[in-house]
Amino acid sequence: MEVQIRIAVQKSGRLSEDSLKLLKECGIKFNNGIKKLKAVSHNFPIEFLFLRDDDIPGYVEDGIADLGIVGENVHVEKGKSVDVIKKLGFSKCRLSLAIPKNEDYTDVNYFQGKNIATSYPGILGQYLKEKGVNSEIHEISGSVEIAPSIGLAEGICDIVSSGSTLMSNGLKEVETIFKSEAVLIGNTDLSPEKAELLNKLLFRINAVLEGKSNKYVLLNAPNDSLERIIDILPGMRSPTVLPLAQEGWSSIHSVINEDVFWDKIEELRQAGAEGVLVVPIEKMIK
Ligand code: ATP
Ligand code: ZN
């Protein structure tokens, strides 16, 4: 039988949709019924396992799954021995300490001798140890943000993205202790055949992620400002320059990374660029 690689993704939750979307963008086709535990692809030798995110690192360590997609927060908290293969750029969030909003806060010593509720005793314990703070960690598995109002704890350590959940529970964020995004993890002992499949998959993932973080830009410029504009533009090698039908003008095509995008556009306009078009890139292979 043909060798397949098996990947564990979250069954339903904040990672599920983007995990499956990424794999679909890699050209991998599959049917996933919501109730199903497994699915196979018909155009790539890969099998999917749909699990609770908390179980994924353990399954990957044991080799039940070869690969998995989880938040770094879960990966670090579980402390399983797996390889972190690639940061995937979605499900970005942070793990923060929060306290009732009317409390005065100066620094992390506030938590000395206090009771903190969290689902992340491992990450929190490590952080407090590094800071030399002794607190009582109260582990609970969910609804952490209500702990202070019911008298269970004086502070909490939980996942925050916008902060609105904290606010609606009368809490304020006082320290960020960990930053997280989705990561691809892998078993540390893949067979050569599976390692080759992983490489194939990774090649596609890189092309998709590179594409997402870059834009294809087309613009017009008078020929006498060409040199300045080419200096501003990076491009995969160097920008493409094509003559326009109008004498003395050119069209310039290039690729710009989103990190520098708006600064570059501003510089380009100042250098004489007109009619700037920005187009998304589906895949990019360097
Ligand atoms: P499960 O039922 O699988 O155990 P869960 O309730 O533990 O799910 P989710 O809330 O679906 O987990 O979150 C999964 C992961 O998504 C988290 O571990 C974290 O990495 C990330 N995440 C959590 N909250 C947010 C958020 N508000 N914004 C972005 N990412 C988030
Ligand atoms: Zn979970």
Short mmCIF file of C-alpha atoms and ligand atoms in Angstrom, two decimals:
data_model
loop_
_atom_site.label_atom_id
_atom_site.label_comp_id
_atom_site.label_asym_id
_atom_site.label_seq_id
_atom_site.Cartn_x
_atom_site.Cartn_y
_atom_site.Cartn_z
CA MET A 1 0.00 0.00 0.00
CA GLU A 2 1.09 3.53 -0.71
CA VAL A 3 2.58 5.34 2.29
CA GLN A 4 0.37 8.06 3.75
CA ILE A 5 1.20 10.79 6.18
CA ARG A 6 -1.30 11.39 8.96
CA ILE A 7 -2.05 14.86 10.26
CA ALA A 8 -4.09 15.74 13.36
CA VAL A 9 -6.14 18.93 13.25
CA GLN A 10 -8.56 20.42 15.76
CA LYS A 11 -12.05 18.96 15.36
CA SER A 12 -13.92 22.16 16.07
CA GLY A 13 -12.63 25.38 17.50
CA ARG A 14 -10.49 28.38 16.76
CA LEU A 15 -7.84 26.45 14.84
CA SER A 16 -10.04 24.19 12.72
CA GLU A 17 -11.14 26.44 9.90
CA ASP A 18 -7.76 28.05 9.20
CA SER A 19 -5.92 24.71 9.47
CA LEU A 20 -8.15 23.14 6.84
CA LYS A 21 -8.09 26.25 4.69
CA LEU A 22 -4.29 26.19 4.61
CA LEU A 23 -4.24 22.55 3.53
CA LYS A 24 -6.84 23.26 0.84
CA GLU A 25 -4.74 26.16 -0.42
CA CYS A 26 -1.90 23.64 -0.71
CA GLY A 27 -4.06 21.91 -3.31
CA ILE A 28 -5.05 19.05 -1.02
CA LYS A 29 -8.62 17.96 -1.64
CA PHE A 30 -10.72 16.09 0.91
CA ASN A 31 -14.23 15.82 2.28
CA ASN A 32 -14.66 16.56 5.92
CA GLY A 33 -18.02 15.78 7.43
CA ILE A 34 -18.27 17.65 10.76
CA LYS A 35 -19.07 14.53 12.71
CA LYS A 36 -16.27 12.45 11.22
CA LEU A 37 -13.10 11.50 13.09
CA LYS A 38 -11.08 10.78 9.95
CA ALA A 39 -10.82 11.86 6.32
CA VAL A 40 -8.49 11.02 3.45
CA SER A 41 -7.36 13.05 0.50
CA HIS A 42 -7.75 11.70 -3.01
CA ASN A 43 -5.02 13.80 -4.56
CA PHE A 44 -2.28 13.73 -1.89
CA PRO A 45 -1.26 10.76 0.30
CA ILE A 46 -2.48 12.32 3.52
CA GLU A 47 -5.01 11.29 6.12
CA PHE A 48 -6.69 13.63 8.60
CA LEU A 49 -7.54 12.94 12.22
CA PHE A 50 -9.97 15.39 13.84
CA LEU A 51 -9.25 15.72 17.58
CA ARG A 52 -9.44 18.06 20.58
CA ASP A 53 -6.43 20.34 20.37
CA ASP A 54 -5.21 19.27 23.84
CA ASP A 55 -4.80 15.70 22.63
CA ILE A 56 -2.82 16.52 19.49
CA PRO A 57 0.74 16.87 20.95
CA GLY A 58 0.43 13.51 22.71
CA TYR A 59 -0.82 11.74 19.57
CA VAL A 60 2.07 13.21 17.59
CA GLU A 61 4.64 12.23 20.23
CA ASP A 62 3.31 8.66 20.21
CA GLY A 63 3.27 8.50 16.41
CA ILE A 64 -0.50 7.90 16.20
CA ALA A 65 -0.36 11.04 14.07
CA ASP A 66 2.78 12.03 12.14
CA LEU A 67 1.95 15.73 12.11
CA GLY A 68 -0.36 18.06 13.96
CA ILE A 69 -1.51 21.67 13.96
CA VAL A 70 -1.84 23.28 17.40
CA GLY A 71 -1.37 26.62 19.13
CA GLU A 72 2.14 27.15 20.51
CA ASN A 73 0.46 27.69 23.88
CA VAL A 74 -0.85 24.11 23.84
CA HIS A 75 2.43 22.74 22.48
CA VAL A 76 4.48 24.39 25.24
CA GLU A 77 1.98 23.63 27.99
CA LYS A 78 1.83 19.93 27.14
CA GLY A 79 5.63 19.71 26.92
CA LYS A 80 5.56 16.65 24.65
CA SER A 81 8.64 15.78 22.72
CA VAL A 82 7.77 16.69 19.13
CA ASP A 83 9.46 18.79 16.44
CA VAL A 84 8.15 22.28 15.78
CA ILE A 85 8.33 22.34 12.00
CA LYS A 86 6.79 25.64 10.99
CA LYS A 87 4.97 28.65 12.40
CA LEU A 88 1.78 29.04 10.42
CA GLY A 89 0.82 32.67 11.02
CA PHE A 90 -2.81 32.20 12.12
CA SER A 91 -4.65 31.90 15.48
CA LYS A 92 -2.43 34.59 16.95
CA CYS A 93 -3.16 35.26 20.58
CA ARG A 94 -1.39 35.88 23.87
CA LEU A 95 -1.46 34.40 27.33
CA SER A 96 -1.87 37.19 29.88
CA LEU A 97 -2.30 37.83 33.56
CA ALA A 98 -5.41 39.83 34.48
CA ILE A 99 -6.83 41.22 37.70
CA PRO A 100 -10.06 43.00 38.75
CA LYS A 101 -10.04 46.37 37.01
CA ASN A 102 -10.29 48.49 40.17
CA GLU A 103 -7.14 47.02 41.72
CA ASP A 104 -3.93 49.06 41.68
CA TYR A 105 -1.13 47.35 39.81
CA THR A 106 2.54 48.23 39.73
CA ASP A 107 4.45 45.11 38.73
CA VAL A 108 4.41 41.33 38.75
CA ASN A 109 5.16 41.24 42.51
CA TYR A 110 1.48 42.06 42.86
CA PHE A 111 0.91 38.33 42.49
CA GLN A 112 3.15 37.41 45.43
CA GLY A 113 1.14 35.13 47.71
CA LYS A 114 -1.99 35.49 45.58
CA ASN A 115 -4.21 32.87 44.05
CA ILE A 116 -4.25 32.67 40.20
CA ALA A 117 -6.72 30.61 38.17
CA THR A 118 -5.53 29.25 34.81
CA SER A 119 -5.68 26.39 32.32
CA TYR A 120 -1.93 26.87 31.75
CA PRO A 121 -0.25 25.88 35.03
CA GLY A 122 2.95 24.85 33.22
CA ILE A 123 3.60 28.08 31.30
CA LEU A 124 2.43 30.23 34.22
CA GLY A 125 4.50 28.31 36.77
CA GLN A 126 7.63 28.72 34.65
CA TYR A 127 6.98 32.45 34.20
CA LEU A 128 6.44 33.08 37.92
CA LYS A 129 9.55 31.08 38.77
CA GLU A 130 11.64 33.22 36.42
CA LYS A 131 10.24 36.36 38.04
CA GLY A 132 10.80 35.02 41.55
CA VAL A 133 7.12 35.32 42.42
CA ASN A 134 5.41 32.78 44.67
CA SER A 135 1.74 32.36 43.88
CA GLU A 136 -0.86 29.70 44.36
CA ILE A 137 -1.81 28.30 40.93
CA HIS A 138 -5.36 27.05 40.72
CA GLU A 139 -5.85 24.90 37.63
CA ILE A 140 -9.27 24.98 35.98
CA SER A 141 -10.14 23.77 32.52
CA GLY A 142 -12.52 26.47 31.31
CA SER A 143 -14.39 29.74 32.07
CA VAL A 144 -11.25 31.03 33.76
CA GLU A 145 -12.36 34.65 33.42
CA ILE A 146 -15.18 34.28 35.93
CA ALA A 147 -12.89 32.95 38.69
CA PRO A 148 -12.28 36.33 40.42
CA SER A 149 -15.97 37.32 40.49
CA ILE A 150 -16.98 34.04 42.14
CA GLY A 151 -14.18 34.29 44.68
CA LEU A 152 -12.16 31.38 43.34
CA ALA A 153 -9.00 33.38 42.64
CA GLU A 154 -7.59 36.89 42.89
CA GLY A 155 -6.18 36.91 39.38
CA ILE A 156 -6.28 34.85 36.22
CA CYS A 157 -3.93 33.81 33.45
CA ASP A 158 -5.75 33.17 30.20
CA ILE A 159 -5.74 33.58 26.42
CA VAL A 160 -6.49 37.06 25.17
CA SER A 161 -6.93 38.29 21.64
CA SER A 162 -8.92 41.54 21.73
CA GLY A 163 -9.40 41.85 25.48
CA SER A 164 -13.18 42.24 25.27
CA THR A 165 -13.89 39.06 27.26
CA LEU A 166 -11.70 40.36 30.07
CA MET A 167 -13.43 43.71 30.04
CA SER A 168 -16.92 42.24 30.16
CA ASN A 169 -15.84 40.28 33.24
CA GLY A 170 -14.54 43.39 35.00
CA LEU A 171 -10.88 42.45 34.53
CA LYS A 172 -7.84 44.26 33.15
CA GLU A 173 -4.81 42.74 31.48
CA VAL A 174 -1.62 43.51 33.39
CA GLU A 175 1.14 41.27 31.95
CA THR A 176 1.60 39.33 28.72
CA ILE A 177 3.46 36.15 29.57
CA PHE A 178 3.44 34.24 26.26
CA LYS A 179 2.73 34.96 22.58
CA SER A 180 1.25 32.24 20.44
CA GLU A 181 0.30 31.31 16.91
CA ALA A 182 -0.58 28.04 15.19
CA VAL A 183 2.37 25.73 14.52
CA LEU A 184 2.91 22.56 12.54
CA ILE A 185 4.39 19.92 14.83
CA GLY A 186 5.79 16.54 13.83
CA ASN A 187 6.81 13.21 15.25
CA THR A 188 10.57 13.15 15.88
CA ASP A 189 11.06 9.76 14.23
CA LEU A 190 9.35 9.82 10.81
CA SER A 191 10.22 7.09 8.33
CA PRO A 192 12.16 8.26 5.25
CA GLU A 193 9.01 7.87 3.12
CA LYS A 194 6.98 10.02 5.51
CA ALA A 195 9.78 12.56 5.81
CA GLU A 196 9.68 12.90 2.03
CA LEU A 197 5.92 13.48 2.11
CA LEU A 198 6.43 16.07 4.84
CA ASN A 199 8.96 17.86 2.62
CA LYS A 200 6.48 17.91 -0.24
CA LEU A 201 3.79 19.30 2.02
CA LEU A 202 6.15 21.85 3.51
CA PHE A 203 7.18 23.07 0.07
CA ARG A 204 3.52 23.81 -0.65
CA ILE A 205 2.88 25.40 2.76
CA ASN A 206 5.88 27.70 2.28
CA ALA A 207 4.64 28.73 -1.17
CA VAL A 208 1.20 29.58 0.26
CA LEU A 209 2.56 31.46 3.29
CA GLU A 210 5.10 33.40 1.19
CA GLY A 211 2.31 34.32 -1.22
CA LYS A 212 0.14 35.61 1.61
CA SER A 213 2.88 37.81 3.02
CA ASN A 214 3.67 39.45 -0.32
CA LYS A 215 1.78 41.56 -2.86
CA TYR A 216 2.25 41.92 -6.59
CA VAL A 217 2.45 45.61 -7.45
CA LEU A 218 2.06 47.25 -10.87
CA LEU A 219 2.62 50.95 -11.39
CA ASN A 220 3.26 53.56 -14.06
CA ALA A 221 6.09 56.06 -13.98
CA PRO A 222 7.77 58.59 -16.25
CA ASN A 223 11.07 57.22 -17.54
CA ASP A 224 13.12 59.92 -15.85
CA SER A 225 12.03 58.64 -12.40
CA LEU A 226 12.61 54.96 -13.27
CA GLU A 227 15.97 54.74 -11.55
CA ARG A 228 14.66 56.11 -8.25
CA ILE A 229 11.67 53.78 -8.36
CA ILE A 230 13.75 50.70 -9.12
CA ASP A 231 15.91 51.56 -6.11
CA ILE A 232 12.85 51.56 -3.86
CA LEU A 233 11.43 48.28 -5.19
CA PRO A 234 12.96 44.97 -4.11
CA GLY A 235 11.32 42.42 -6.46
CA MET A 236 12.08 38.69 -6.50
CA ARG A 237 15.18 39.40 -8.59
CA SER A 238 14.68 42.88 -9.92
CA PRO A 239 11.51 44.58 -11.10
CA THR A 240 10.07 44.09 -14.58
CA VAL A 241 10.00 47.26 -16.69
CA LEU A 242 7.75 47.46 -19.76
CA PRO A 243 7.28 50.47 -22.07
CA LEU A 244 3.82 52.04 -22.13
CA ALA A 245 2.20 53.04 -25.44
CA GLN A 246 2.58 56.62 -24.27
CA GLU A 247 6.07 57.89 -25.12
CA GLY A 248 8.39 58.45 -22.13
CA TRP A 249 6.42 56.26 -19.69
CA SER A 250 6.90 52.74 -18.35
CA SER A 251 4.97 50.16 -16.40
CA ILE A 252 6.88 48.57 -13.51
CA HIS A 253 5.96 45.24 -11.89
CA SER A 254 7.34 43.97 -8.62
CA VAL A 255 6.68 42.02 -5.43
CA ILE A 256 6.55 43.79 -2.07
CA ASN A 257 6.46 42.22 1.39
CA GLU A 258 3.50 43.25 3.53
CA ASP A 259 5.79 44.31 6.39
CA VAL A 260 7.14 47.21 4.33
CA PHE A 261 4.20 47.60 2.00
CA TRP A 262 2.70 50.95 3.07
CA ASP A 263 6.10 52.61 3.53
CA LYS A 264 7.17 51.51 0.06
CA ILE A 265 3.94 52.73 -1.53
CA GLU A 266 4.43 56.14 0.09
CA GLU A 267 8.03 56.32 -1.18
CA LEU A 268 6.95 55.22 -4.65
CA ARG A 269 4.29 57.92 -4.89
CA GLN A 270 6.80 60.52 -3.85
CA ALA A 271 9.18 59.22 -6.51
CA GLY A 272 6.55 59.81 -9.20
CA ALA A 273 4.64 56.51 -9.38
CA GLU A 274 1.04 56.67 -10.64
CA GLY A 275 -1.78 54.24 -11.20
CA VAL A 276 -0.57 51.77 -8.59
CA LEU A 277 -2.33 48.40 -8.67
CA VAL A 278 -1.91 45.88 -5.85
CA VAL A 279 -2.74 42.24 -6.53
CA PRO A 280 -2.78 39.31 -4.07
CA ILE A 281 -0.36 36.46 -4.74
CA GLU A 282 -1.78 32.95 -4.47
CA LYS A 283 1.54 31.13 -4.26
CA MET A 284 5.15 32.19 -4.35
CA ILE A 285 8.13 29.90 -4.91
CA LYS A 286 11.48 31.53 -4.35
P1 ATP B 1 -10.88 21.98 22.13
O1 ATP B 1 -12.33 21.68 22.23
O2 ATP B 1 -10.30 21.43 20.84
O3 ATP B 1 -10.09 21.57 23.35
P2 ATP B 1 -10.38 24.71 23.04
O4 ATP B 1 -11.63 25.26 23.62
O5 ATP B 1 -9.31 24.24 23.96
O6 ATP B 1 -10.76 23.58 21.98
P3 ATP B 1 -10.14 26.97 21.21
O7 ATP B 1 -10.83 28.04 21.98
O8 ATP B 1 -10.81 26.43 19.99
O9 ATP B 1 -9.65 25.77 22.15
O10 ATP B 1 -8.71 27.54 20.81
C1 ATP B 1 -7.76 26.75 20.13
C2 ATP B 1 -6.48 27.52 20.03
O11 ATP B 1 -6.68 28.70 19.26
C3 ATP B 1 -5.91 28.04 21.36
O12 ATP B 1 -5.13 27.06 22.01
C4 ATP B 1 -5.09 29.21 20.91
O13 ATP B 1 -3.83 28.80 20.41
C5 ATP B 1 -5.91 29.78 19.77
N1 ATP B 1 -6.84 30.83 20.24
C6 ATP B 1 -7.62 30.81 21.33
N2 ATP B 1 -8.33 31.93 21.45
C7 ATP B 1 -8.00 32.69 20.40
C8 ATP B 1 -8.44 33.95 19.94
N3 ATP B 1 -9.34 34.66 20.61
N4 ATP B 1 -7.90 34.41 18.81
C9 ATP B 1 -7.02 33.71 18.11
N5 ATP B 1 -6.57 32.50 18.52
C10 ATP B 1 -7.06 31.99 19.62
ZN ZN B 2 -8.48 22.53 24.11
#
